[in-house]
Tab-separated table of C-alpha atoms and ligand atoms in Angstrom:
chain	number	residue	atom	x	y	z
W	1	MET	CA	0.000	0.000	0.000
W	2	SER	CA	1.303	3.473	-0.837
W	3	ALA	CA	1.952	5.992	1.927
W	4	ALA	CA	-0.918	8.161	0.687
W	5	ALA	CA	-3.371	5.279	0.722
W	6	ALA	CA	-2.213	4.230	4.162
W	7	SER	CA	-2.681	7.710	5.591
W	8	ALA	CA	-6.221	7.927	4.227
W	9	GLY	CA	-7.503	4.940	6.208
W	10	PRO	CA	-7.674	4.455	9.965
W	11	ILE	CA	-4.430	3.996	11.829
W	12	LEU	CA	-5.823	0.991	13.666
W	13	ALA	CA	-8.683	-1.283	12.689
W	14	VAL	CA	-9.713	-4.126	14.971
W	15	GLU	CA	-12.074	-6.681	13.457
W	16	ASN	CA	-14.044	-9.229	15.439
W	17	LEU	CA	-11.223	-9.754	17.898
W	18	LYS	CA	-11.562	-12.562	20.428
W	19	ARG	CA	-9.472	-13.822	23.297
W	20	HIS	CA	-10.786	-16.806	25.201
W	21	TYR	CA	-8.920	-18.291	28.129
W	22	VAL	CA	-9.436	-21.918	28.966
W	23	THR	CA	-8.965	-22.356	32.688
W	24	ALA	CA	-9.052	-25.373	34.932
W	25	GLY	CA	-12.060	-25.501	37.222
W	26	PHE	CA	-12.112	-25.763	41.009
W	27	LEU	CA	-9.462	-28.229	42.257
W	28	GLY	CA	-8.507	-28.869	38.645
W	29	ARG	CA	-11.851	-30.450	37.906
W	30	GLY	CA	-13.299	-29.713	34.480
W	31	LYS	CA	-12.496	-26.738	32.320
W	32	TYR	CA	-14.249	-23.496	31.698
W	33	THR	CA	-13.731	-20.712	29.217
W	34	VAL	CA	-13.357	-17.041	30.104
W	35	LYS	CA	-14.372	-14.948	27.113
W	36	ALA	CA	-12.210	-11.959	28.063
W	37	VAL	CA	-12.647	-10.377	24.636
W	38	ASP	CA	-15.485	-11.734	22.567
W	39	GLY	CA	-15.882	-10.169	19.141
W	40	VAL	CA	-14.632	-6.593	19.441
W	41	SER	CA	-14.471	-4.281	16.392
W	42	PHE	CA	-13.465	-0.614	16.202
W	43	ALA	CA	-11.198	1.711	14.249
W	44	ILE	CA	-9.062	4.670	15.312
W	45	GLY	CA	-8.204	7.570	13.012
W	46	ARG	CA	-4.886	9.371	12.777
W	47	GLY	CA	-4.428	11.844	15.614
W	48	GLU	CA	-7.603	10.615	17.300
W	49	THR	CA	-8.156	9.785	20.965
W	50	PHE	CA	-10.348	6.713	21.286
W	51	GLY	CA	-11.520	5.773	24.766
W	52	LEU	CA	-12.293	2.308	26.063
W	53	VAL	CA	-14.418	2.249	29.201
W	54	GLY	CA	-16.298	-0.353	31.181
W	55	GLU	CA	-16.303	-2.043	34.561
W	56	SER	CA	-13.433	-4.075	35.967
W	57	GLY	CA	-12.979	-7.361	34.116
W	58	SER	CA	-14.840	-6.226	30.995
W	59	GLY	CA	-11.796	-6.923	28.798
W	60	LYS	CA	-10.273	-3.476	28.271
W	61	SER	CA	-6.657	-4.362	29.111
W	62	THR	CA	-6.867	-7.623	27.197
W	63	THR	CA	-8.017	-5.654	24.143
W	64	GLY	CA	-5.047	-3.311	24.568
W	65	ARG	CA	-2.606	-6.214	24.851
W	66	LEU	CA	-4.086	-7.891	21.767
W	67	VAL	CA	-3.692	-4.683	19.760
W	68	LEU	CA	-0.026	-4.562	20.767
W	69	ARG	CA	0.369	-8.283	20.095
W	70	LEU	CA	1.590	-8.757	23.647
W	71	GLU	CA	-0.976	-11.494	23.602
W	72	GLU	CA	-2.203	-13.701	20.758
W	73	PRO	CA	-5.852	-13.474	19.724
W	74	THR	CA	-8.056	-16.568	19.663
W	75	SER	CA	-9.448	-15.153	16.415
W	76	GLY	CA	-9.941	-11.855	14.613
W	77	ARG	CA	-7.733	-9.272	12.988
W	78	VAL	CA	-5.689	-6.220	13.902
W	79	ARG	CA	-4.735	-3.877	11.078
W	80	PHE	CA	-2.184	-1.224	11.876
W	81	GLU	CA	-1.321	1.474	9.351
W	82	GLY	CA	-3.078	-0.616	6.721
W	83	GLU	CA	-1.155	-3.814	7.447
W	84	ASP	CA	-2.655	-6.954	8.975
W	85	ILE	CA	-0.328	-7.450	11.945
W	86	SER	CA	-2.327	-10.296	13.481
W	87	ALA	CA	-0.741	-12.695	11.001
W	88	LEU	CA	2.854	-11.530	11.418
W	89	PRO	CA	5.283	-13.737	13.319
W	90	GLN	CA	6.707	-12.130	16.487
W	91	SER	CA	10.051	-11.744	14.700
W	92	ALA	CA	8.431	-9.473	12.090
W	93	LEU	CA	6.868	-7.194	14.687
W	94	LYS	CA	9.913	-5.047	15.419
W	95	PRO	CA	9.044	-2.256	12.941
W	96	VAL	CA	5.455	-2.322	14.235
W	97	ARG	CA	6.665	-1.971	17.828
W	98	ARG	CA	8.409	1.204	16.807
W	99	ARG	CA	5.212	2.827	15.584
W	100	MET	CA	2.937	1.581	18.370
W	101	GLN	CA	3.849	2.118	22.014
W	102	ILE	CA	2.357	1.579	25.445
W	103	VAL	CA	2.046	3.687	28.580
W	104	PHE	CA	1.271	1.716	31.727
W	105	GLN	CA	-0.899	2.411	34.733
W	106	ASP	CA	1.852	2.086	37.299
W	107	PRO	CA	4.916	3.974	36.126
W	108	TYR	CA	6.989	2.647	39.014
W	109	ALA	CA	6.430	-0.970	38.046
W	110	ALA	CA	7.235	-0.119	34.416
W	111	LEU	CA	10.537	1.567	35.243
W	112	ASN	CA	13.718	-0.384	35.904
W	113	PRO	CA	14.847	0.612	39.424
W	114	ARG	CA	18.528	0.016	38.635
W	115	MET	CA	18.587	1.989	35.406
W	116	THR	CA	18.943	5.772	35.275
W	117	VAL	CA	15.861	7.407	33.851
W	118	GLY	CA	17.960	8.820	31.000
W	119	ASN	CA	19.095	5.349	29.945
W	120	PHE	CA	15.544	4.068	30.333
W	121	VAL	CA	14.186	6.728	27.990
W	122	GLY	CA	17.056	6.184	25.541
W	123	GLU	CA	16.866	2.380	25.534
W	124	PRO	CA	14.411	2.083	22.603
W	125	LEU	CA	16.782	4.244	20.547
W	126	VAL	CA	19.531	1.666	21.165
W	127	VAL	CA	17.295	-1.358	20.561
W	128	HIS	CA	16.109	0.026	17.236
W	129	GLY	CA	19.548	1.301	16.240
W	130	VAL	CA	18.266	4.863	15.911
W	131	ALA	CA	20.985	6.639	17.874
W	132	PRO	CA	23.898	4.266	18.492
W	133	ASP	CA	26.237	7.146	19.288
W	134	ARG	CA	25.993	7.917	23.002
W	135	GLU	CA	26.402	11.668	22.704
W	136	ASP	CA	23.755	11.918	19.994
W	137	ARG	CA	21.483	9.687	22.034
W	138	MET	CA	21.836	11.715	25.216
W	139	ALA	CA	21.032	14.884	23.251
W	140	ARG	CA	17.850	13.230	22.003
W	141	VAL	CA	17.002	12.057	25.506
W	142	ALA	CA	17.442	15.611	26.822
W	143	ALA	CA	15.071	16.864	24.115
W	144	LEU	CA	12.543	14.181	25.086
W	145	PHE	CA	12.811	15.222	28.737
W	146	ARG	CA	12.013	18.824	27.790
W	147	LYS	CA	9.110	17.696	25.649
W	148	VAL	CA	7.423	15.960	28.595
W	149	GLY	CA	8.177	18.746	31.053
W	150	LEU	CA	11.124	17.165	32.896
W	151	ASP	CA	14.381	18.928	33.671
W	152	PRO	CA	17.066	17.357	31.422
W	153	ARG	CA	19.583	17.731	34.275
W	154	PHE	CA	17.806	14.785	35.942
W	155	VAL	CA	18.813	12.201	33.320
W	156	ASP	CA	21.308	10.512	35.649
W	157	ARG	CA	18.859	10.039	38.481
W	158	TYR	CA	17.053	6.811	39.404
W	159	PRO	CA	13.273	6.216	39.412
W	160	HIS	CA	12.963	6.307	43.233
W	161	GLN	CA	14.151	9.916	43.183
W	162	PHE	CA	11.045	10.983	41.257
W	163	SER	CA	7.429	11.594	42.207
W	164	GLY	CA	4.609	9.541	40.685
W	165	GLY	CA	3.728	12.224	38.165
W	166	GLN	CA	7.376	12.647	37.138
W	167	ARG	CA	7.740	8.894	36.699
W	168	GLN	CA	4.727	8.831	34.420
W	169	ARG	CA	6.392	11.622	32.418
W	170	VAL	CA	9.484	9.401	32.135
W	171	GLY	CA	7.294	6.557	30.867
W	172	ILE	CA	5.704	8.881	28.316
W	173	ALA	CA	9.113	10.188	27.174
W	174	ARG	CA	10.197	6.614	26.483
W	175	ALA	CA	6.940	5.890	24.647
W	176	ILE	CA	7.419	8.831	22.258
W	177	ALA	CA	11.175	8.294	21.769
W	178	LEU	CA	10.688	6.463	18.458
W	179	GLU	CA	8.007	8.859	17.208
W	180	PRO	CA	5.118	6.378	17.224
W	181	SER	CA	1.798	7.054	15.542
W	182	LEU	CA	-0.288	5.229	18.167
W	183	ILE	CA	0.013	4.943	21.936
W	184	VAL	CA	-2.024	2.467	23.942
W	185	ALA	CA	-2.452	4.018	27.387
W	186	ASP	CA	-3.900	1.589	29.938
W	187	GLU	CA	-5.251	3.591	32.894
W	188	PRO	CA	-2.257	5.957	32.691
W	189	ILE	CA	-3.460	8.336	35.410
W	190	THR	CA	-5.317	6.011	37.789
W	191	ALA	CA	-2.310	5.497	40.064
W	192	LEU	CA	-1.528	9.221	40.271
W	193	ASP	CA	-2.490	11.863	42.792
W	194	VAL	CA	-5.684	13.645	41.735
W	195	SER	CA	-3.810	16.964	41.629
W	196	ILE	CA	-1.316	15.484	39.144
W	197	GLN	CA	-3.838	13.720	36.891
W	198	ALA	CA	-4.918	16.856	35.011
W	199	GLN	CA	-1.289	17.758	34.281
W	200	ILE	CA	-0.619	14.373	32.709
W	201	ILE	CA	-3.854	14.582	30.701
W	202	ASN	CA	-2.746	17.987	29.421
W	203	LEU	CA	0.613	16.510	28.494
W	204	PHE	CA	-1.128	13.763	26.473
W	205	GLN	CA	-3.101	16.465	24.649
W	206	ASP	CA	-0.065	18.680	23.984
W	207	LEU	CA	1.896	15.738	22.583
W	208	GLN	CA	-1.021	14.781	20.378
W	209	GLU	CA	-1.042	18.285	18.904
W	210	GLN	CA	2.711	18.379	18.398
W	211	LEU	CA	3.236	14.831	17.123
W	212	GLY	CA	-0.122	13.934	15.558
W	213	LEU	CA	-0.400	10.902	17.863
W	214	ALA	CA	-3.457	8.681	18.119
W	215	TYR	CA	-4.368	7.191	21.500
W	216	LEU	CA	-6.216	4.113	22.600
W	217	PHE	CA	-7.060	5.399	26.048
W	218	ILE	CA	-8.281	2.814	28.554
W	219	ALA	CA	-9.885	4.367	31.604
W	220	HIS	CA	-12.240	4.180	34.536
W	221	ASP	CA	-12.702	7.891	35.188
W	222	LEU	CA	-15.580	8.924	32.953
W	223	SER	CA	-15.221	12.670	33.457
W	224	MET	CA	-11.606	12.445	32.287
W	225	VAL	CA	-12.673	10.349	29.310
W	226	ARG	CA	-15.317	12.896	28.375
W	227	TYR	CA	-12.733	15.660	28.482
W	228	LEU	CA	-10.047	13.821	26.542
W	229	CYS	CA	-11.583	11.398	24.051
W	230	HIS	CA	-13.033	12.181	20.643
W	231	ARG	CA	-14.891	8.888	20.467
W	232	LEU	CA	-15.339	6.016	22.836
W	233	ALA	CA	-16.463	2.445	23.161
W	234	VAL	CA	-18.219	0.993	26.177
W	235	MET	CA	-17.239	-2.589	26.992
W	236	TRP	CA	-19.225	-5.097	28.952
W	237	ARG	CA	-18.182	-8.720	29.438
W	238	GLY	CA	-15.836	-8.828	26.491
W	239	ARG	CA	-18.082	-7.019	24.041
W	240	ILE	CA	-18.575	-3.438	22.909
W	241	VAL	CA	-22.162	-2.530	23.713
W	242	GLU	CA	-21.998	1.075	22.491
W	243	LEU	CA	-19.586	3.100	20.381
W	244	GLY	CA	-19.715	6.655	19.113
W	245	PRO	CA	-18.672	10.293	19.435
W	246	THR	CA	-18.037	11.058	23.123
W	247	GLU	CA	-20.669	13.792	23.376
W	248	ALA	CA	-23.313	11.639	21.663
W	249	ILE	CA	-22.741	8.874	24.189
W	250	PHE	CA	-22.783	11.184	27.207
W	251	GLU	CA	-25.796	13.185	26.010
W	252	ASP	CA	-27.800	10.355	24.491
W	253	PRO	CA	-26.703	6.957	25.811
W	254	ARG	CA	-28.777	4.161	24.263
W	255	HIS	CA	-27.600	0.905	25.752
W	256	PRO	CA	-28.933	0.051	29.237
W	257	TYR	CA	-25.401	-0.719	30.434
W	258	THR	CA	-24.108	2.661	29.206
W	259	LYS	CA	-27.035	4.394	30.886
W	260	ALA	CA	-26.265	2.665	34.166
W	261	LEU	CA	-22.549	3.432	33.877
W	262	LEU	CA	-23.133	7.125	33.164
W	263	SER	CA	-25.753	7.454	35.888
W	264	SER	CA	-22.996	6.729	38.408
W	265	VAL	CA	-21.078	9.892	37.449
W	266	PRO	CA	-21.798	12.906	39.703
W	267	ILE	CA	-23.024	16.022	37.837
W	268	PRO	CA	-21.254	19.302	38.777
W	269	ASP	CA	-24.615	21.162	38.778
W	270	PRO	CA	-26.295	20.962	42.249
W	271	ASP	CA	-29.870	21.049	40.895
W	272	ARG	CA	-29.323	18.297	38.389
W	273	GLU	CA	-27.144	16.359	40.844
W	274	ARG	CA	-29.959	16.403	43.422
W	275	ASN	CA	-32.273	14.758	40.893
W	276	ARG	CA	-29.713	12.324	39.537
W	277	GLN	CA	-30.993	8.758	39.669
W	278	ARG	CA	-28.606	5.864	39.687
W	279	LEU	CA	-29.714	3.197	37.297
W	280	VAL	CA	-29.047	-0.467	37.799
W	281	PHE	CA	-28.210	-2.626	34.805
W	282	ASP	CA	-29.852	-6.001	34.634
W	283	PRO	CA	-27.593	-8.290	32.550
W	284	ASP	CA	-30.563	-10.455	31.616
W	285	THR	CA	-31.806	-7.607	29.420
W	286	LEU	CA	-28.837	-8.124	27.100
W	287	ARG	CA	-30.316	-10.184	24.341
W	288	ALA	CA	-27.701	-9.797	21.608
W	289	ALA	CA	-26.491	-13.033	20.105
W	290	PRO	CA	-22.721	-13.635	20.223
W	291	ASP	CA	-21.862	-12.429	16.725
W	292	GLN	CA	-24.649	-9.923	16.245
W	293	PRO	CA	-23.458	-6.666	14.663
W	294	MET	CA	-24.225	-3.290	16.218
W	295	VAL	CA	-26.959	-0.995	14.919
W	296	GLU	CA	-26.193	2.584	13.853
W	297	VAL	CA	-28.694	4.780	15.717
W	298	ALA	CA	-27.202	8.141	14.657
W	299	ALA	CA	-24.205	9.168	12.553
W	300	GLY	CA	-21.281	7.114	13.827
W	301	HIS	CA	-23.212	6.093	16.959
W	302	PHE	CA	-23.572	2.319	17.258
W	303	VAL	CA	-25.440	0.240	19.804
W	304	LEU	CA	-25.689	-3.470	20.422
W	305	ALA	CA	-29.393	-4.244	20.172
S	1	ATP	N1	-4.308	-14.867	31.600
S	1	ATP	C1	-5.611	-14.959	31.916
S	1	ATP	N2	-6.173	-16.147	32.192
S	1	ATP	C2	-7.484	-16.258	32.502
S	1	ATP	N3	-8.323	-15.216	32.563
S	1	ATP	C3	-7.825	-13.992	32.310
S	1	ATP	C4	-6.437	-13.782	31.978
S	1	ATP	N4	-6.251	-12.457	31.779
S	1	ATP	C5	-7.429	-11.873	31.978
S	1	ATP	N5	-8.381	-12.776	32.300
S	1	ATP	C6	-9.807	-12.487	32.573
S	1	ATP	O1	-10.335	-11.797	31.467
S	1	ATP	C7	-11.282	-10.825	31.883
S	1	ATP	C8	-10.906	-9.458	31.339
S	1	ATP	O2	-9.729	-8.981	31.999
S	1	ATP	P1	-9.096	-7.553	31.698
S	1	ATP	O3	-7.874	-7.422	32.516
S	1	ATP	O4	-8.956	-7.364	30.232
S	1	ATP	O5	-10.226	-6.559	32.223
S	1	ATP	P2	-10.206	-4.963	32.406
S	1	ATP	O6	-11.422	-4.455	31.732
S	1	ATP	O7	-8.898	-4.414	31.977
S	1	ATP	O8	-10.389	-4.810	33.975
S	1	ATP	P3	-9.781	-3.696	34.973
S	1	ATP	O9	-10.671	-2.498	34.824
S	1	ATP	O10	-9.929	-4.336	36.318
S	1	ATP	O11	-8.370	-3.432	34.592
S	1	ATP	C9	-11.330	-10.907	33.392
S	1	ATP	O12	-12.417	-11.717	33.747
S	1	ATP	C10	-10.023	-11.555	33.741
S	1	ATP	O13	-10.138	-12.272	34.947
S	2	MG	MG1	-7.353	-3.391	32.963
C-alpha cells in the first residue's frame, strides 16, 4: 500500500477480535472458558483519541494487549497502518513496535529501578539502532525530557528519586522516543495523585497536537474520558455494547449498560445532581447473540441491540 493510501484509512482497525482463556475448574476439575474479549471491532483515526471504558474485568486491558500483540488473539484481525499485523510472526513485529507504544498504569512498576531514567528513555533508541552514538542519544534524551516537562539535568537520576507524576512523564518520554503514531495508554493516570492527573492529561493532549499521535485510552474515570476522548467504546463482558462520538454517548446513551454506567457519574450542577438517579443494569436484558453486529442509531453512533 502506498503511503498516501495508508494515511487515508484508519491507523488501527480491529475486526471481530476474540481472546478466550481456557482455565481449569475448582481443584482442577473440568475446564471453563473465560471470554475476556469476545468479538470486538473498532477503528481509530490518525491523531484521534479513542476511549475504552467499562467495569473491571470487561476486557479493556486484554483488548489493549491484543492490539499490541503482547498477547495472541483466539481469532480476529488487527490492522495497523493498513497492514494486517495479526498474522505476522513475532520476529516481524519489530518495525510495528516502533510505531505503536504503550504507557502503563503504574509507572513505578514499568521503570527499571537500577537503570537511570535517561538510559531508560534512551533504551528504545539503542534497541532500534536509531541513535547508536551515546552523545547523539543523550542529546535526544534531553530533548525528550524537555518535551514531557522534565528537567534534562535529571537524566542521571534513578526512578525512586522521582514523584509519581514525574515517573509517568518518564514513561511517556520513552513511549514517544521512536516517534510512534499510536500509543495504547492503559489507565495511565489512575495510580496518580488527583492533583497530578490533570497535568498528565494535558501533556497527552499537547503531545497529540505536536506529534499527531493517536491514542487508545483505557480508563475508569468517565469525566476524564469525556474531556479527553473524541470517540469512545463501552465494553461489557468482552463485548462493545456502544460506540460513538463522546458527546453523543454522554448526552444520548442508548444501551442500558451505558445508561447505568453514566448514571454513576456525579453532575457538577447541584440542581441536576440532586435529581440524579442511579440506574441499575440487569444483565438479563442483554439479548444480543454472540456475533450480532451493532446498529447505527445516529451518525457514527452504534449500539448493540
Ligand atoms: N491470563 C488470563 N487467564 C485467565 N483469565 C484472564 C487472563 N487475563 C485476563 N483474564 C480475565 O479476562 C477478563 C478481562 O480482563 P481484563 O484485565 O482485560 O479486564 P479490564 O477491563 O482491563 O479490567 P480492569 O478495569 O480491572 O483493569 C477478566 O475476567 C479476567 O479475569
Ligand atoms: Mg485493565
